[in-house]
Coordinates of C-alpha atoms in Angstrom, one line a residue:
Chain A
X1 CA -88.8 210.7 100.4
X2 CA -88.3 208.0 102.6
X3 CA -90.5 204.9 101.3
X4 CA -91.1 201.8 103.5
X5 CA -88.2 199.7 101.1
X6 CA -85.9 202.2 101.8
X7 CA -86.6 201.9 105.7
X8 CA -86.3 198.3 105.4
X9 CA -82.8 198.3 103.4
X10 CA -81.1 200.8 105.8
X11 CA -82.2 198.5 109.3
X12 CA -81.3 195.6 107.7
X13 CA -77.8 197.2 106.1
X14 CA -77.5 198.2 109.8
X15 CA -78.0 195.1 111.4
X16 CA -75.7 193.2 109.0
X17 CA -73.3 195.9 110.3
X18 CA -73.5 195.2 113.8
X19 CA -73.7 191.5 113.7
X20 CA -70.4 191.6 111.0
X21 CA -69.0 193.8 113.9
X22 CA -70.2 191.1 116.7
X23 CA -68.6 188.2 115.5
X24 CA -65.7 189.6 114.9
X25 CA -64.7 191.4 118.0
X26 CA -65.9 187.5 119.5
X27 CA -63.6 186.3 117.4
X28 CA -60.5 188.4 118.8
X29 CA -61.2 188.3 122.6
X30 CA -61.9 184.7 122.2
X31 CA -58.2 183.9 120.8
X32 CA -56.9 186.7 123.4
X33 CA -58.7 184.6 125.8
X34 CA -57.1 181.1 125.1
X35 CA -53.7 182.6 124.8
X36 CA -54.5 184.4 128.6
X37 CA -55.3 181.2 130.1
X38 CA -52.8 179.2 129.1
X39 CA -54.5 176.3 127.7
X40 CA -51.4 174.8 125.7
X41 CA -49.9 173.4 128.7
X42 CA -53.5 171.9 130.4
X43 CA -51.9 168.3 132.6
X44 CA -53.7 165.3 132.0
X45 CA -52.8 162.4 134.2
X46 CA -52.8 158.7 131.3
X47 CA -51.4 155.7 132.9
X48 CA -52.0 151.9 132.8
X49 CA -52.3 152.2 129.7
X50 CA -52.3 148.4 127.8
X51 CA -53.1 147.6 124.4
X52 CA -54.2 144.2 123.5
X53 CA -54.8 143.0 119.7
X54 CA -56.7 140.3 118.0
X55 CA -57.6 139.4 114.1
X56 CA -60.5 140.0 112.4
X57 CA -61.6 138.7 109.1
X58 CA -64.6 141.0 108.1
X59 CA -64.2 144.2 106.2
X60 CA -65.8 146.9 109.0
X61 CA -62.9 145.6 110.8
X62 CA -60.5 146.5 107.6
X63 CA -60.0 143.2 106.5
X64 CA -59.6 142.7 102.6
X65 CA -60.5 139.8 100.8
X66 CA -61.1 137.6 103.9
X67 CA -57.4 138.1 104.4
X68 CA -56.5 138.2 108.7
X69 CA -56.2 141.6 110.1
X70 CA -54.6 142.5 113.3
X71 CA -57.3 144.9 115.4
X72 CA -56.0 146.5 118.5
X73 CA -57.7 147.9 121.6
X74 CA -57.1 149.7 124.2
X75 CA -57.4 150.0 128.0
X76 CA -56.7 153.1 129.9
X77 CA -56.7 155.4 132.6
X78 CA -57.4 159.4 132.9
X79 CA -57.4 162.4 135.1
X80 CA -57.8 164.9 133.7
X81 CA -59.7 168.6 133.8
X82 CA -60.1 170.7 131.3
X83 CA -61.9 173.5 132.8
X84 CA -59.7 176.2 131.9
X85 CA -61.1 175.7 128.2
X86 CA -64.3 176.4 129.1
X87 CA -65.0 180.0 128.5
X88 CA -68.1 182.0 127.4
X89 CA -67.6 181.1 123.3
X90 CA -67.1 177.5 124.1
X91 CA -69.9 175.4 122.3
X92 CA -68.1 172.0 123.0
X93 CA -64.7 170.1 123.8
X94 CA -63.9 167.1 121.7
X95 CA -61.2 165.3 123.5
X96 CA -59.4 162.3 121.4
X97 CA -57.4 159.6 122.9
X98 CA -55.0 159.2 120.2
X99 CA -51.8 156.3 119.3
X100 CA -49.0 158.2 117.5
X101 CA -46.6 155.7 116.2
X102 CA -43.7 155.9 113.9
X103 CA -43.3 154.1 110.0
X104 CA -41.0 154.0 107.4
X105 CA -42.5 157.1 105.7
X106 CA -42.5 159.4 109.0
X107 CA -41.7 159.4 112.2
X108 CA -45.5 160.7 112.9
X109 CA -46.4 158.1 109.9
X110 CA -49.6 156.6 111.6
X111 CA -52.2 158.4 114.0
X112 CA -55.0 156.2 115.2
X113 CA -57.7 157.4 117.5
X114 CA -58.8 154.8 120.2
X115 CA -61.2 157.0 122.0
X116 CA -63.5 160.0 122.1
X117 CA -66.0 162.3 124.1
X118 CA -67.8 165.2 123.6
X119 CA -68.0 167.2 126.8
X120 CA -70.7 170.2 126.1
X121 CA -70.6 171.5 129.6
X122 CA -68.0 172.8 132.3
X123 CA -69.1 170.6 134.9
X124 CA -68.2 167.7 133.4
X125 CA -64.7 169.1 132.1
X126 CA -63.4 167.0 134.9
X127 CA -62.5 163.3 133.1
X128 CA -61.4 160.7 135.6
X129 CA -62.0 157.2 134.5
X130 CA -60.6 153.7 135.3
X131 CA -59.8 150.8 133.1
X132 CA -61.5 152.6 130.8
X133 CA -62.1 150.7 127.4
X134 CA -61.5 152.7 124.1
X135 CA -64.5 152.8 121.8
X136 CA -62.7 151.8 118.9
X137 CA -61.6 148.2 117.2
X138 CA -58.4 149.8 115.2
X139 CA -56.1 148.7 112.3
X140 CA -53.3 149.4 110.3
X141 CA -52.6 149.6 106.8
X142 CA -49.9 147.1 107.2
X143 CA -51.4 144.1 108.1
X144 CA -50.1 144.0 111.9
X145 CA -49.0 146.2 114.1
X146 CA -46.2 143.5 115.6
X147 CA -43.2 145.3 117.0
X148 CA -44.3 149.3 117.0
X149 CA -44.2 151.6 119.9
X150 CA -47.0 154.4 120.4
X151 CA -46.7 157.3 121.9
X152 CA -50.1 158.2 123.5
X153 CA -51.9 161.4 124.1
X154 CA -54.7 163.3 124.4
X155 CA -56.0 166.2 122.1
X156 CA -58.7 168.8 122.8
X157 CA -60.9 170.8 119.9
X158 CA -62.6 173.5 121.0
X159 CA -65.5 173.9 119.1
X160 CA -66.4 177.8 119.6
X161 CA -70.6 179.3 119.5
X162 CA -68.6 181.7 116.8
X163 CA -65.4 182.2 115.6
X164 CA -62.1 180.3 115.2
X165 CA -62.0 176.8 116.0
X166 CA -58.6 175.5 118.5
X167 CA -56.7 172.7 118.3
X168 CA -54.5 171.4 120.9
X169 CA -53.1 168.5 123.1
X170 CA -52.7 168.2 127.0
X171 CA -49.7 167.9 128.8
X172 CA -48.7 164.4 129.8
X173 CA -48.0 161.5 126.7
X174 CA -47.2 157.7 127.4
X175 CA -45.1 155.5 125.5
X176 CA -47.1 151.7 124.9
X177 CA -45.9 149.1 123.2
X178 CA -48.0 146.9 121.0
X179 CA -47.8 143.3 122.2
X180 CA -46.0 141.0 119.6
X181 CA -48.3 138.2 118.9
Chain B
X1 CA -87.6 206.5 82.9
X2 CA -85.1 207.2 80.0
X3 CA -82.9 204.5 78.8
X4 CA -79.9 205.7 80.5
X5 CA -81.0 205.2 83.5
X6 CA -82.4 201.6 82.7
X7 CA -78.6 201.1 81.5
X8 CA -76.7 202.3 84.5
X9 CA -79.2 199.7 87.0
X10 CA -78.5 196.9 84.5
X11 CA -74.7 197.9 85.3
X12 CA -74.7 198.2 89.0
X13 CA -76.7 194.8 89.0
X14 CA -73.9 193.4 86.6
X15 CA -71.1 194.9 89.2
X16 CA -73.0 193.2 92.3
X17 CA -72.9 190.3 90.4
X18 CA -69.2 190.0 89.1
X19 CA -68.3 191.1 92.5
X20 CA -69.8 188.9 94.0
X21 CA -67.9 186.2 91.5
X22 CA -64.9 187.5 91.9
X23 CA -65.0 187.4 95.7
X24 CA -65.8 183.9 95.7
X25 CA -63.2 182.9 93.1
X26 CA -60.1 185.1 94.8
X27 CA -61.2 182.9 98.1
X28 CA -60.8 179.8 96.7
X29 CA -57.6 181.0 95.5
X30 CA -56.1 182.1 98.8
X31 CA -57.4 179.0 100.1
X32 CA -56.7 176.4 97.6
X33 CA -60.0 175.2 97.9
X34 CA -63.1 174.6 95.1
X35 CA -65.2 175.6 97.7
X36 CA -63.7 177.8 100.4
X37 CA -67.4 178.0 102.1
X38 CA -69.9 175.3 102.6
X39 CA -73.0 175.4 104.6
X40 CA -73.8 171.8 106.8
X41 CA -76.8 169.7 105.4
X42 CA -76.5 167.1 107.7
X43 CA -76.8 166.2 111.3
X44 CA -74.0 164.1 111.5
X45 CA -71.6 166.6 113.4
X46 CA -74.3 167.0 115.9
X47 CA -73.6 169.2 118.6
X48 CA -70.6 170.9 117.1
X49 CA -72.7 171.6 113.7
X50 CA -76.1 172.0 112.9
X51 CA -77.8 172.3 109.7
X52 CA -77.4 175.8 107.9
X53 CA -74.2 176.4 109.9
X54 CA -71.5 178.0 108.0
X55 CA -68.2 176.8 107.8
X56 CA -65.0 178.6 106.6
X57 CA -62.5 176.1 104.7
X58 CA -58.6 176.3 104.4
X59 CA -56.8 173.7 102.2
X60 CA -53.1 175.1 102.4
X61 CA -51.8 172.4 104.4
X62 CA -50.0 169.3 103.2
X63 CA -51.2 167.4 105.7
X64 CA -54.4 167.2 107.3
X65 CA -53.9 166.2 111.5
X66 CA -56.1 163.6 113.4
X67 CA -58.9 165.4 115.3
X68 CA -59.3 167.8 112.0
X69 CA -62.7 168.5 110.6
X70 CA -62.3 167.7 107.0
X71 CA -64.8 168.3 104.1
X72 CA -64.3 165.7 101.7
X73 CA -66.3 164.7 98.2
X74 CA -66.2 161.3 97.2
X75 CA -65.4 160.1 93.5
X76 CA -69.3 159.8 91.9
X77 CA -70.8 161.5 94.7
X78 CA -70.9 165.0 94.7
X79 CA -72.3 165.9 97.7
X80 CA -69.6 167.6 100.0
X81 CA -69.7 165.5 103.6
X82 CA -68.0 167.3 106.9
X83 CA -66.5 164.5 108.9
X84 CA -63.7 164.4 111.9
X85 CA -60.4 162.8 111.3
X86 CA -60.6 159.2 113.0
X87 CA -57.3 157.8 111.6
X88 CA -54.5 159.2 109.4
X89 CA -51.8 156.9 107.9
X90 CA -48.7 158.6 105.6
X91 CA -48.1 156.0 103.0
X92 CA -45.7 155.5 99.7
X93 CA -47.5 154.6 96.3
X94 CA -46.3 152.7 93.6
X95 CA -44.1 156.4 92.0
X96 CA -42.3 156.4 95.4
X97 CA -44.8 159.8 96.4
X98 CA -45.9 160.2 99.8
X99 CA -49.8 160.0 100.3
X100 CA -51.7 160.3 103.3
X101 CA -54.9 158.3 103.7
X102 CA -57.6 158.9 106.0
X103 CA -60.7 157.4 108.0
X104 CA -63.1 160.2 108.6
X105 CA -66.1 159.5 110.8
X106 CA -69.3 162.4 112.2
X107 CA -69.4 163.1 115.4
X108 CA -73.1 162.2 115.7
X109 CA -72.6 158.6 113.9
X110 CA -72.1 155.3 115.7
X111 CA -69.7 154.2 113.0
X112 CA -66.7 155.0 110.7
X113 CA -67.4 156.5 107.3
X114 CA -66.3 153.0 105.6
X115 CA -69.4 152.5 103.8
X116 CA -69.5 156.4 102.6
X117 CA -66.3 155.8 100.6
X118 CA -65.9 155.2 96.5
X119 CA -66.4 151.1 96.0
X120 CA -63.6 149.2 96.9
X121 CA -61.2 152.0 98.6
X122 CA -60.8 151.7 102.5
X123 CA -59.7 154.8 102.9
X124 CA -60.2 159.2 101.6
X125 CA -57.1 160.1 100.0
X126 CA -56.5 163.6 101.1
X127 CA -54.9 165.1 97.5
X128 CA -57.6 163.8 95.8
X129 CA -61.2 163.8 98.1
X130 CA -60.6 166.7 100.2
X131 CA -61.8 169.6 99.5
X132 CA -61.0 171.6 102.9
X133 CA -60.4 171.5 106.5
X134 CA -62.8 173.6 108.4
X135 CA -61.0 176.1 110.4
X136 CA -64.0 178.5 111.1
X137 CA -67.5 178.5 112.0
X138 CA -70.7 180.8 111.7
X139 CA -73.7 179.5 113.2
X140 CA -77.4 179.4 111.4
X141 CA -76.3 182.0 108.9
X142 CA -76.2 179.2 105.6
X143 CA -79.7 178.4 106.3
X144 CA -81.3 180.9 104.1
X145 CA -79.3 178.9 101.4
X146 CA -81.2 175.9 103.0
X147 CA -84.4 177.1 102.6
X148 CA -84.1 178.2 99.4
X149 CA -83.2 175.1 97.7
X150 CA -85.5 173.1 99.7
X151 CA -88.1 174.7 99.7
X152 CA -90.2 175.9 96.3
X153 CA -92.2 178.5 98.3
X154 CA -89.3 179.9 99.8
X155 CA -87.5 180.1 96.4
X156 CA -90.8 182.0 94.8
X157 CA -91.0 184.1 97.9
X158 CA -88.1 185.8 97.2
X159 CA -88.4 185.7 93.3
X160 CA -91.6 187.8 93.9
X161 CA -89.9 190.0 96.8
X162 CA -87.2 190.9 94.4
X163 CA -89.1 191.6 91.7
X164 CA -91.5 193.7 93.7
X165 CA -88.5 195.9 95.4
X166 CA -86.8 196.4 91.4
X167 CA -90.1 198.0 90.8
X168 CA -90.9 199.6 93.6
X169 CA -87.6 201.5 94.0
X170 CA -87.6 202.9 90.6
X171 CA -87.6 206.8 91.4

């Protein structure tokens, strides 16, 4: 009656069943969770923030045809902790430092990253650094970025073990002002 | 063994099959995406994404934000890459349409994905490379898919284990 194929196809129908069943009830009590501890509204303390530029004529540095292109960096500090996204389904924060600025096409035209981390463990969800350099030389399409004002801020994604993947920001932008050169 | 019987398997297998098609299709229409699911081949999203994990795709929104984990397939290259947003910029082009260009770059890579783009273009375009953002993820799961294209035993293994269950469940 029962042959050894048949045995095979009902534990494995079985555990498909169960693990379908798994990762979605992680799925639900992991949103539940972010909504429960209120992780839209997480402070992060940015200030001394200064952004210096310079021009660059190679094409890593987005320079075309040999043509002068303004790069900008950045200087910063943090305090921040983002412990409260930490939960059992967390597999990893990426936290962004990131320059919104406006342009003739949108008000949020231009976002430019100037600095990232990958924080895999809870004990270092605490991120307090001092004149802390970004890790990035960044450009514009235009070919300078003469006369803007950024707004900057810090985004979180929470990469989960299983599951949905959240988005979000912390609490606490600064407005900069690129240098006019 | 009459030939009804042969008739009705070939039918059920034809069923498992169109179903299966028609699962995949109806996906990529809710989600405006060619490929709705795509398992990771690469290391470069290293430790959010390891190889074989599966990732669940949504391509519904105009924009795609700084920070998103985009699929993208370059002009000539058709092998789908999974890369964070680095840099987006909305631009006009020449019909007065709005366009948004993006730098993408992986996680687990010292640099920018500037060299991984179509000759001459600084930049994805996110109409026309993009084939996704990732908005869900299943660990391990994809790399069955994996083994099976990358390895010829594991391919024949399971050739031969099929073939030896159709004929060992005919009863």
């Amino acid at each position: 009656m029962f042959n050894i194929i048949q045995r095979i196809q009902s534990l494995s129908n079985f555990y498909l069943t169960v693990s379908i069943l798994l990762c979605i009830v992680t799925t639900v009590v992991s949103i539940i969770s972010m909504f429960l501890d209120e992780t839209s509204s997480i402070p992060a303390q940015l200030s001394n923030v200064v952004i210096s530029t310079n021009l660059k004529y190679s094409r890593s540095f987005g320079s075309v045809g040999g043509r002068p292109k303004e790069n900008s960096k950045i200087l910063f500090d943090l305090d921040m902790d983002l412990a409260p996204l930490f939960n059992w389904n967390t597999k990893q924060l990426f936290v962004q430092l990131v320059a919104e600025y406006p342009t003739s096409v949108a008000d949020d035209g231009a976002k430019v990253t100037y600095w990232d981390s990958i924080i895999t463990e809870k004990k270092y969800a605490r991120v307090h650094v001092n004149k802390q350099r970004g890790k990035y030389s960044v450009w514009d399409v235009s070919d300078s970025f003469q006369g803007r004002n950024a707004t900057v801020k810090l985004k979180w994604n929470l990469q989960p073990y299983v599951g949905f993947l959240f988005f979000g920001q912390t609490k606490g932008e600064i407005e900069v002002a690129y240098p006019a050169t | 063994m009459n030939i009804r019987q042969q008739l009705v398997q070939l039918l059920n297998l034809a069923m498992v099959l169109s179903t299966a098609f028609m699962f995949w299709k109806g996906l990529g229409l809710v989600t405006n995406s060619n490929s709705p699911i795509v398992v990771v081949l690469s290391g470069s999203m290293e430790p959010a994404f390891q190889r074989g994990d599966i990732l669940f795709l949504w391509n519904r929104d105009k924009y795609v934000d700084i920070g998103d984990v985009v699929v993208y397939e370059v002009k000539g290259k058709p092998i789908p890459i999974v890369h964070r947003v680095l840099r987006e910029h909305k631009v006009t082009n020449k019909d007065r349409k709005v366009r948004q260009l993006l730098l993408t770059k992986g996680d687990n890579n010292p640099t920018d994905d500037l060299s991984l783009y179509a000759h001459k273009s600084n930049y994805l375009d996110r109409d026309e490379d993009v084939l996704g953002t990732v908005k869900a993820y299943l660990p391990k799961v994809g790399y069955v898919t994996i083994l099976i294209t990358e390895n010829k035993y594991a391919k024949l293994g399971l050739l031969g284990l099929m073939a030896l269950s159709t004929l060992l469940t005919r009863e």
